[in-house]
PDB file of C-alpha atoms in Angstrom:
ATOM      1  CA  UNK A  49       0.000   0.000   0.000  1.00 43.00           C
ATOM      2  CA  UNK A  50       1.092   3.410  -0.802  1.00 46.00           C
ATOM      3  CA  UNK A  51       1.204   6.540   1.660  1.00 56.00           C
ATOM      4  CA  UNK A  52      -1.600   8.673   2.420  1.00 56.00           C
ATOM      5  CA  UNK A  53      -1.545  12.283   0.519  1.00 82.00           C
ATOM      6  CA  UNK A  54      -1.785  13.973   3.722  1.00 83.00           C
ATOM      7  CA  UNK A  55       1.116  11.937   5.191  1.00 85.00           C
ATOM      8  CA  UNK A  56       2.978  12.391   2.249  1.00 89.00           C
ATOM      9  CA  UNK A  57       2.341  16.204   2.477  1.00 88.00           C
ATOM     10  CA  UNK A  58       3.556  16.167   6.104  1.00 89.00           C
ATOM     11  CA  UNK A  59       6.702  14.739   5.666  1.00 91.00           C
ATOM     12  CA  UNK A  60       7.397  17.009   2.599  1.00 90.00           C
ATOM     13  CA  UNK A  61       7.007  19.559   5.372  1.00 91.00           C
ATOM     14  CA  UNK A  62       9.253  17.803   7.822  1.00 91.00           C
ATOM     15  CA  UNK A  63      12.143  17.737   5.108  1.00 93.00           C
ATOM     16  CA  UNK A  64      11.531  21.554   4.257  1.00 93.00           C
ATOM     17  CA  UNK A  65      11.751  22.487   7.897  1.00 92.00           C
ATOM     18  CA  UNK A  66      14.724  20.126   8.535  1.00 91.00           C
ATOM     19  CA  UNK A  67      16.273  21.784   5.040  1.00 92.00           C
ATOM     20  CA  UNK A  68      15.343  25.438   6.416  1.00 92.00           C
ATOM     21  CA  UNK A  69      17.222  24.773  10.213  1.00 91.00           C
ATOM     22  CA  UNK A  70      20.119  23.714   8.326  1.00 91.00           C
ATOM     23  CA  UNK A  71      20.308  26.805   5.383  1.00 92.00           C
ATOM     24  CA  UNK A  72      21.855  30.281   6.167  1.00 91.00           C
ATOM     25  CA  UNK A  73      19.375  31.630   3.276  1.00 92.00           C
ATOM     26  CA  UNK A  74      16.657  31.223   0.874  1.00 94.00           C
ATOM     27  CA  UNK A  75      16.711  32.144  -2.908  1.00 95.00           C
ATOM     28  CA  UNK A  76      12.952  32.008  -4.122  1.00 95.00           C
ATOM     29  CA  UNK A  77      12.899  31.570  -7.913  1.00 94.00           C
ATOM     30  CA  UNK A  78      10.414  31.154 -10.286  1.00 93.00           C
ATOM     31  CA  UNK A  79      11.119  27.880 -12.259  1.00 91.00           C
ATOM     32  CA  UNK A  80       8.188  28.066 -14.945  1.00 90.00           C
ATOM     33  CA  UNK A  81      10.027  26.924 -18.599  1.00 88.00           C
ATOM     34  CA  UNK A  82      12.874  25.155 -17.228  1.00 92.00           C
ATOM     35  CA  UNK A  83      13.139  21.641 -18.642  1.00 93.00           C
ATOM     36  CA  UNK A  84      14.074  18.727 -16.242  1.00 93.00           C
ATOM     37  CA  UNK A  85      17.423  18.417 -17.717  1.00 94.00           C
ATOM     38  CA  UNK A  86      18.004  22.300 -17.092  1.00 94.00           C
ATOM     39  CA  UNK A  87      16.961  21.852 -13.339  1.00 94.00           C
ATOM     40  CA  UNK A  88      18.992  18.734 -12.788  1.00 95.00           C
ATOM     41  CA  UNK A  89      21.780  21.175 -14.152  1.00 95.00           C
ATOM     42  CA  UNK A  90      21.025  23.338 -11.891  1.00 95.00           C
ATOM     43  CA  UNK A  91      21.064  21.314  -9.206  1.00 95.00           C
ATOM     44  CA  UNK A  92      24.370  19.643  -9.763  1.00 95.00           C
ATOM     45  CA  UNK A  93      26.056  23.201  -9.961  1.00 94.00           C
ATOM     46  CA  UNK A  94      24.654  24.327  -6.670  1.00 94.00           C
ATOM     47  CA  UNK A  95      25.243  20.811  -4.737  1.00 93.00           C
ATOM     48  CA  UNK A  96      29.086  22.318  -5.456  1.00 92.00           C
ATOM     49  CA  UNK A  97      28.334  25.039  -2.997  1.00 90.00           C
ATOM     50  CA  UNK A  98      26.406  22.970  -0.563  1.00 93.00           C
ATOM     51  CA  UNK A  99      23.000  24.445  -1.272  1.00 95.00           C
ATOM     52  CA  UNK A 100      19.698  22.125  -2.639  1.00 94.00           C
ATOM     53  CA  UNK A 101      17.255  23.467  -5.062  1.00 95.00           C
ATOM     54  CA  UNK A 102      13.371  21.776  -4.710  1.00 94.00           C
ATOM     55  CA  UNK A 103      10.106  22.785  -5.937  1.00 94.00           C
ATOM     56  CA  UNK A 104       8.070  22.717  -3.274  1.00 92.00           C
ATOM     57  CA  UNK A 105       3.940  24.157  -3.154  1.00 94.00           C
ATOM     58  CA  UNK A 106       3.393  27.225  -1.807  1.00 93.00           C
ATOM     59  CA  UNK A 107       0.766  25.738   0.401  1.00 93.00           C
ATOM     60  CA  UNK A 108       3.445  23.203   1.523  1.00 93.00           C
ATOM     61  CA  UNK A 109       6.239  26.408   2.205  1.00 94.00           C
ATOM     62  CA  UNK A 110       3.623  28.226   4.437  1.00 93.00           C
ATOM     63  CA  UNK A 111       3.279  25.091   6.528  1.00 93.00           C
ATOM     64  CA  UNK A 112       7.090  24.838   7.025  1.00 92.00           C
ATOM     65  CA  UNK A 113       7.714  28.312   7.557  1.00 92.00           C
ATOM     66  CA  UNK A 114       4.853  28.850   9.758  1.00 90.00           C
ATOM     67  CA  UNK A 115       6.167  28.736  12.874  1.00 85.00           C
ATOM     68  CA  UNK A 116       9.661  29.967  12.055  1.00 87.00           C
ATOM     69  CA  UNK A 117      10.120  33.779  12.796  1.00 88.00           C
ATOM     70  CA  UNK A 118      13.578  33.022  10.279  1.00 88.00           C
ATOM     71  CA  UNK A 119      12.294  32.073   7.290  1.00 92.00           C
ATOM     72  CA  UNK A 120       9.407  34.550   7.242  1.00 90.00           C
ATOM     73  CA  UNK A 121      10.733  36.615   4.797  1.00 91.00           C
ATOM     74  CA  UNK A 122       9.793  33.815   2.048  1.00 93.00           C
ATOM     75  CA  UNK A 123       6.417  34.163   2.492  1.00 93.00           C
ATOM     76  CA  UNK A 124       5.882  37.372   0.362  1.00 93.00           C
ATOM     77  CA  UNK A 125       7.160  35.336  -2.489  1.00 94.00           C
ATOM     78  CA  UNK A 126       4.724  32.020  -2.565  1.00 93.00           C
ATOM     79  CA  UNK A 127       3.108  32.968  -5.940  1.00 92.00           C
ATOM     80  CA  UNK A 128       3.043  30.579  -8.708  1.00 91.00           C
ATOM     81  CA  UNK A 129       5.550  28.011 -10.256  1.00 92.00           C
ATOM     82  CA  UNK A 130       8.243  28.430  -6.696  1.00 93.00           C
ATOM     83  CA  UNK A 131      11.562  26.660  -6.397  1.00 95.00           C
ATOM     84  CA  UNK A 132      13.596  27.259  -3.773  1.00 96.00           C
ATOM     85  CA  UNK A 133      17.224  27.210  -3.104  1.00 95.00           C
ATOM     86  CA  UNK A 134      18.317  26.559   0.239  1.00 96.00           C
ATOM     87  CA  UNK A 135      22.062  28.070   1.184  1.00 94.00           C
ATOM     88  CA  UNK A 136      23.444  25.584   3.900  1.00 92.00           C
ATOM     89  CA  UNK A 137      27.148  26.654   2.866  1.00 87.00           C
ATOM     90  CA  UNK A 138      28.869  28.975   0.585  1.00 85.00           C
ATOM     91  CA  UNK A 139      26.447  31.835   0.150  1.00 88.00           C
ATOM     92  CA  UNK A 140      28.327  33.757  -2.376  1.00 88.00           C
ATOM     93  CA  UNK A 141      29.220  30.750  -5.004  1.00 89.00           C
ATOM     94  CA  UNK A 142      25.782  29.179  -4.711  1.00 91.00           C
ATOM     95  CA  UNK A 143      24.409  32.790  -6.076  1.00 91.00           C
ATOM     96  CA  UNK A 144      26.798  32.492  -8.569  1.00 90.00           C
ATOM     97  CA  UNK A 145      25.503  28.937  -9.626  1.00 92.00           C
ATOM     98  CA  UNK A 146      22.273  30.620  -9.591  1.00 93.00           C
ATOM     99  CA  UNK A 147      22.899  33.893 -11.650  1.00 91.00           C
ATOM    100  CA  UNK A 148      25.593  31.797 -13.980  1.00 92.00           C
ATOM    101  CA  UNK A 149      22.757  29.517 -14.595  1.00 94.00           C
ATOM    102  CA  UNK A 150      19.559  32.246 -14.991  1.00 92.00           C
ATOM    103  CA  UNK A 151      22.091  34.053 -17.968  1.00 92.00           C
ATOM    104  CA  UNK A 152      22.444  31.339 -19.685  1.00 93.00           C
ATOM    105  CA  UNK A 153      18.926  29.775 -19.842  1.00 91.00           C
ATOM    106  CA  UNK A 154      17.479  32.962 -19.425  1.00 91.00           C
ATOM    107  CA  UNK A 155      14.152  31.091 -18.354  1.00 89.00           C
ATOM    108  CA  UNK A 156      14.233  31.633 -14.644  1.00 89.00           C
ATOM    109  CA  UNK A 157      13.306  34.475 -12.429  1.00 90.00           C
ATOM    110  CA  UNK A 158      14.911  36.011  -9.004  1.00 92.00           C
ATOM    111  CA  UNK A 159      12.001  36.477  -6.968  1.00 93.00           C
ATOM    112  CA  UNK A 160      13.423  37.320  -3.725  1.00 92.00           C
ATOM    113  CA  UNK A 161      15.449  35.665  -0.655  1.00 93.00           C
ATOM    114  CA  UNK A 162      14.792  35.693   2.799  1.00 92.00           C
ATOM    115  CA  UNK A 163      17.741  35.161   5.853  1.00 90.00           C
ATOM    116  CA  UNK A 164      16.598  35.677   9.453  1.00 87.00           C
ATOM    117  CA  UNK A 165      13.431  36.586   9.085  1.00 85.00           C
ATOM    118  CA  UNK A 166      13.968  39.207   6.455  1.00 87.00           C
ATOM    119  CA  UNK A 167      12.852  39.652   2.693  1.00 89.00           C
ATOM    120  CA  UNK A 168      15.728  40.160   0.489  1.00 86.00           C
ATOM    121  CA  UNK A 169      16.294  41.651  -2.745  1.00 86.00           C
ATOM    122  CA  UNK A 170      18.851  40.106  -5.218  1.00 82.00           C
ATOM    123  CA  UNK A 171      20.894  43.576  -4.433  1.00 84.00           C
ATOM    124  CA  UNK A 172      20.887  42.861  -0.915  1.00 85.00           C
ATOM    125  CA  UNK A 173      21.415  39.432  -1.149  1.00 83.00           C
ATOM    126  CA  UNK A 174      24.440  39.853  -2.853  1.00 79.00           C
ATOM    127  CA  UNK A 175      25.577  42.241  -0.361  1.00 81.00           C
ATOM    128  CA  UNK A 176      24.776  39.948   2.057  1.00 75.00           C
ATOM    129  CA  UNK A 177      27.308  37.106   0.701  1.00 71.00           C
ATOM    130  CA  UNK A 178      30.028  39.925   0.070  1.00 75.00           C
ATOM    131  CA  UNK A 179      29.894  40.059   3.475  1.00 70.00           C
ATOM    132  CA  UNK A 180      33.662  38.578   5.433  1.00 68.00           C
ATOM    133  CA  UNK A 181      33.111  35.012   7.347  1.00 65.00           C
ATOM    134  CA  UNK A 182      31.464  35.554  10.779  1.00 65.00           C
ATOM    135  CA  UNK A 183      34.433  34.463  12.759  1.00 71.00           C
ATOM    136  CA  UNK A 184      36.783  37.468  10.583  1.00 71.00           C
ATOM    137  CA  UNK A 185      34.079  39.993  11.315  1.00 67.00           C
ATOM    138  CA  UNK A 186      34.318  38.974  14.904  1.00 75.00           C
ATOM    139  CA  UNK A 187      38.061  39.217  15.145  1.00 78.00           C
ATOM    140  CA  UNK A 188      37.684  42.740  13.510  1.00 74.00           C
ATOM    141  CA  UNK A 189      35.221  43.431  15.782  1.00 75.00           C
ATOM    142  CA  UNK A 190      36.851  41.976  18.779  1.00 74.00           C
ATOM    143  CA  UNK A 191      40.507  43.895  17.730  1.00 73.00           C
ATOM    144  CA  UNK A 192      38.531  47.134  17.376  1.00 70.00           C
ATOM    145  CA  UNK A 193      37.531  46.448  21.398  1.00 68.00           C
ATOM    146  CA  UNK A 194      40.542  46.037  22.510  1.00 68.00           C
ATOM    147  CA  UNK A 195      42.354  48.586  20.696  1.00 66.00           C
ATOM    148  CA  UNK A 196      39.829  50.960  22.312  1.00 63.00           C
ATOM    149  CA  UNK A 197      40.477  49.809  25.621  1.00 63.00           C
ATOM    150  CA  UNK A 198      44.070  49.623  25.122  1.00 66.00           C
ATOM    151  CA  UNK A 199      43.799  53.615  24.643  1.00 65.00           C
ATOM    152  CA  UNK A 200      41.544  54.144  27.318  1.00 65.00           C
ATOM    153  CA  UNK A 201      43.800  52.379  29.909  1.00 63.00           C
ATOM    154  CA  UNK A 202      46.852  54.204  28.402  1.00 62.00           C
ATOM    155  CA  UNK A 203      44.976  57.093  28.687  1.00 63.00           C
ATOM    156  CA  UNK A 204      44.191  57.034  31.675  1.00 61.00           C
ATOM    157  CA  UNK A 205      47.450  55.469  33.040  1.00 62.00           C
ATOM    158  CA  UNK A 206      48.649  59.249  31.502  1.00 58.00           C
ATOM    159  CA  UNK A 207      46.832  61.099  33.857  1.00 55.00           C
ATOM    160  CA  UNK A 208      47.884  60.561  37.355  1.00 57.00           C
ATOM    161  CA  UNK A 209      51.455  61.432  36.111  1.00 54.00           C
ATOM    162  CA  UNK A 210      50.354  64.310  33.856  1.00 53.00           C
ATOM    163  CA  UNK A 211      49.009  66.030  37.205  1.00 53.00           C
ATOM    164  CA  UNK A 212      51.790  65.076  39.456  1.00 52.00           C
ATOM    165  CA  UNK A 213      53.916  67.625  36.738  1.00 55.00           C
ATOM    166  CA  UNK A 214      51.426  70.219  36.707  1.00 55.00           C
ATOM    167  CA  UNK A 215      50.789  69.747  33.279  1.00 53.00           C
ATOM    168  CA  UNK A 216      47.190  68.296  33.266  1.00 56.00           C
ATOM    169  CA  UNK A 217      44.036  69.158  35.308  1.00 59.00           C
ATOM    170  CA  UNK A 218      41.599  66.512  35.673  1.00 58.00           C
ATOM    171  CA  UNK A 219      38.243  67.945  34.562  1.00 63.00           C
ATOM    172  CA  UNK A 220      35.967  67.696  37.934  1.00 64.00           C
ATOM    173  CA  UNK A 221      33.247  65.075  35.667  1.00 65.00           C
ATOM    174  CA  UNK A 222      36.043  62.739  34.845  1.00 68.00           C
ATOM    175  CA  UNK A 223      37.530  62.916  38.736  1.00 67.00           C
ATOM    176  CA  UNK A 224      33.930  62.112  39.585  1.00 71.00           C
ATOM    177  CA  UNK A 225      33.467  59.153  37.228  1.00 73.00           C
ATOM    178  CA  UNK A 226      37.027  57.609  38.317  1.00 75.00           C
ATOM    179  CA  UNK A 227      36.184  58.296  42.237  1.00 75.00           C
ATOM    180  CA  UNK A 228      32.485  56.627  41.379  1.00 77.00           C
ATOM    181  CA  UNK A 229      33.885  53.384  40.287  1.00 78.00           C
ATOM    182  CA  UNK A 230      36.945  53.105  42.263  1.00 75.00           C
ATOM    183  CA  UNK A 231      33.674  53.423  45.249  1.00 79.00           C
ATOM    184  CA  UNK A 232      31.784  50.881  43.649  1.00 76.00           C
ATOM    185  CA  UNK A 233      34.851  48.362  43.132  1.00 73.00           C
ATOM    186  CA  UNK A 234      35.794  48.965  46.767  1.00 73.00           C
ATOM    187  CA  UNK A 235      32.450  48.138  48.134  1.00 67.00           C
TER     188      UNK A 235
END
């Protein structure tokens, strides 16, 4: 015996929402015109860049993305013939697959992305996978914090001896501040 068509449809949605957990983004296309040979094409090249392409229903998407805030920003895009490719890995070469691939079949449309919880345009999207790795922009970020308190503390370090020479007052709000938290740290 076969499966039922509403057990079939709910482990369609199962595999979307398993697909969405694991995906940093969401190209929504619109497949109409493509043969099966051109999507299997497609597929291959964005398998390269750890990404999966399916053609999912509409109805089917809204289930999967119903209760998942992330992936909201699809919904404005369930209209009509919908494939979607789901970014697990290299965001920037799997939109590459995907434009490389719309040029040169020039039957398939860019209908939008979506990446936590936000609709994208393909300008955005793009800007989006321009983007450095998270762990570079953290280092940036996290060299940036410590050069600034490396300044502060030399800054400050400046001060005490700065006075002792006559050469620098300390302004009465800054004398405050540092008397405020030495306070606090002492009680």
């Amino acid at each position: 015996m076969g499966k039922q068509p509403v057990a079939k449809k709910a482990e369609v949605v199962d595999e979307v929402r398993s697909l969405l957990q694991a995906s940093q983004m969401v190209l929504v296309i619109d497949y109409k015109g493509l043969t099966v040979s051109e999507m299997n094409q497609l597929r291959a090249e964005l398998r390269k860049a750890d990404a999966v392409c399916m053609v999912v229903k509409n109805t089917l998407m809204r289930r999967a993305v119903a209760d998942q805030k992330a992936w909201a920003g699809i919904l404005p895009f369930l209209s009509g013939p919908t494939a979607f490719i789901m970014i697990r890995g290299d965001i920037p070469a799997a939109l590459k697959a995907y434009q490389d691939f719309a040029k040169q079949t020039k039957k398939t449309e860019f209908r939008g992305a979506a990446a936590e919880g936000l609709s994208l345009t393909l300008d955005q999207a793009k800007a989006i996978a321009e983007l450095p790795p998270k762990e570079v922009l953290m280092a940036q970020v996290a060299g940036s914090l410590k050069s600034v308190a490396t300044r502060l503390a030399v800054g400050l370090n400046a001060v005490p001896t700065q006075v002792a020479r006559g050469i620098y007052e300390i302004p009465a709000s800054l004398a405050r501040a540092i008397r405020a938290i030495a306070d606090k740290e002492a009680a």
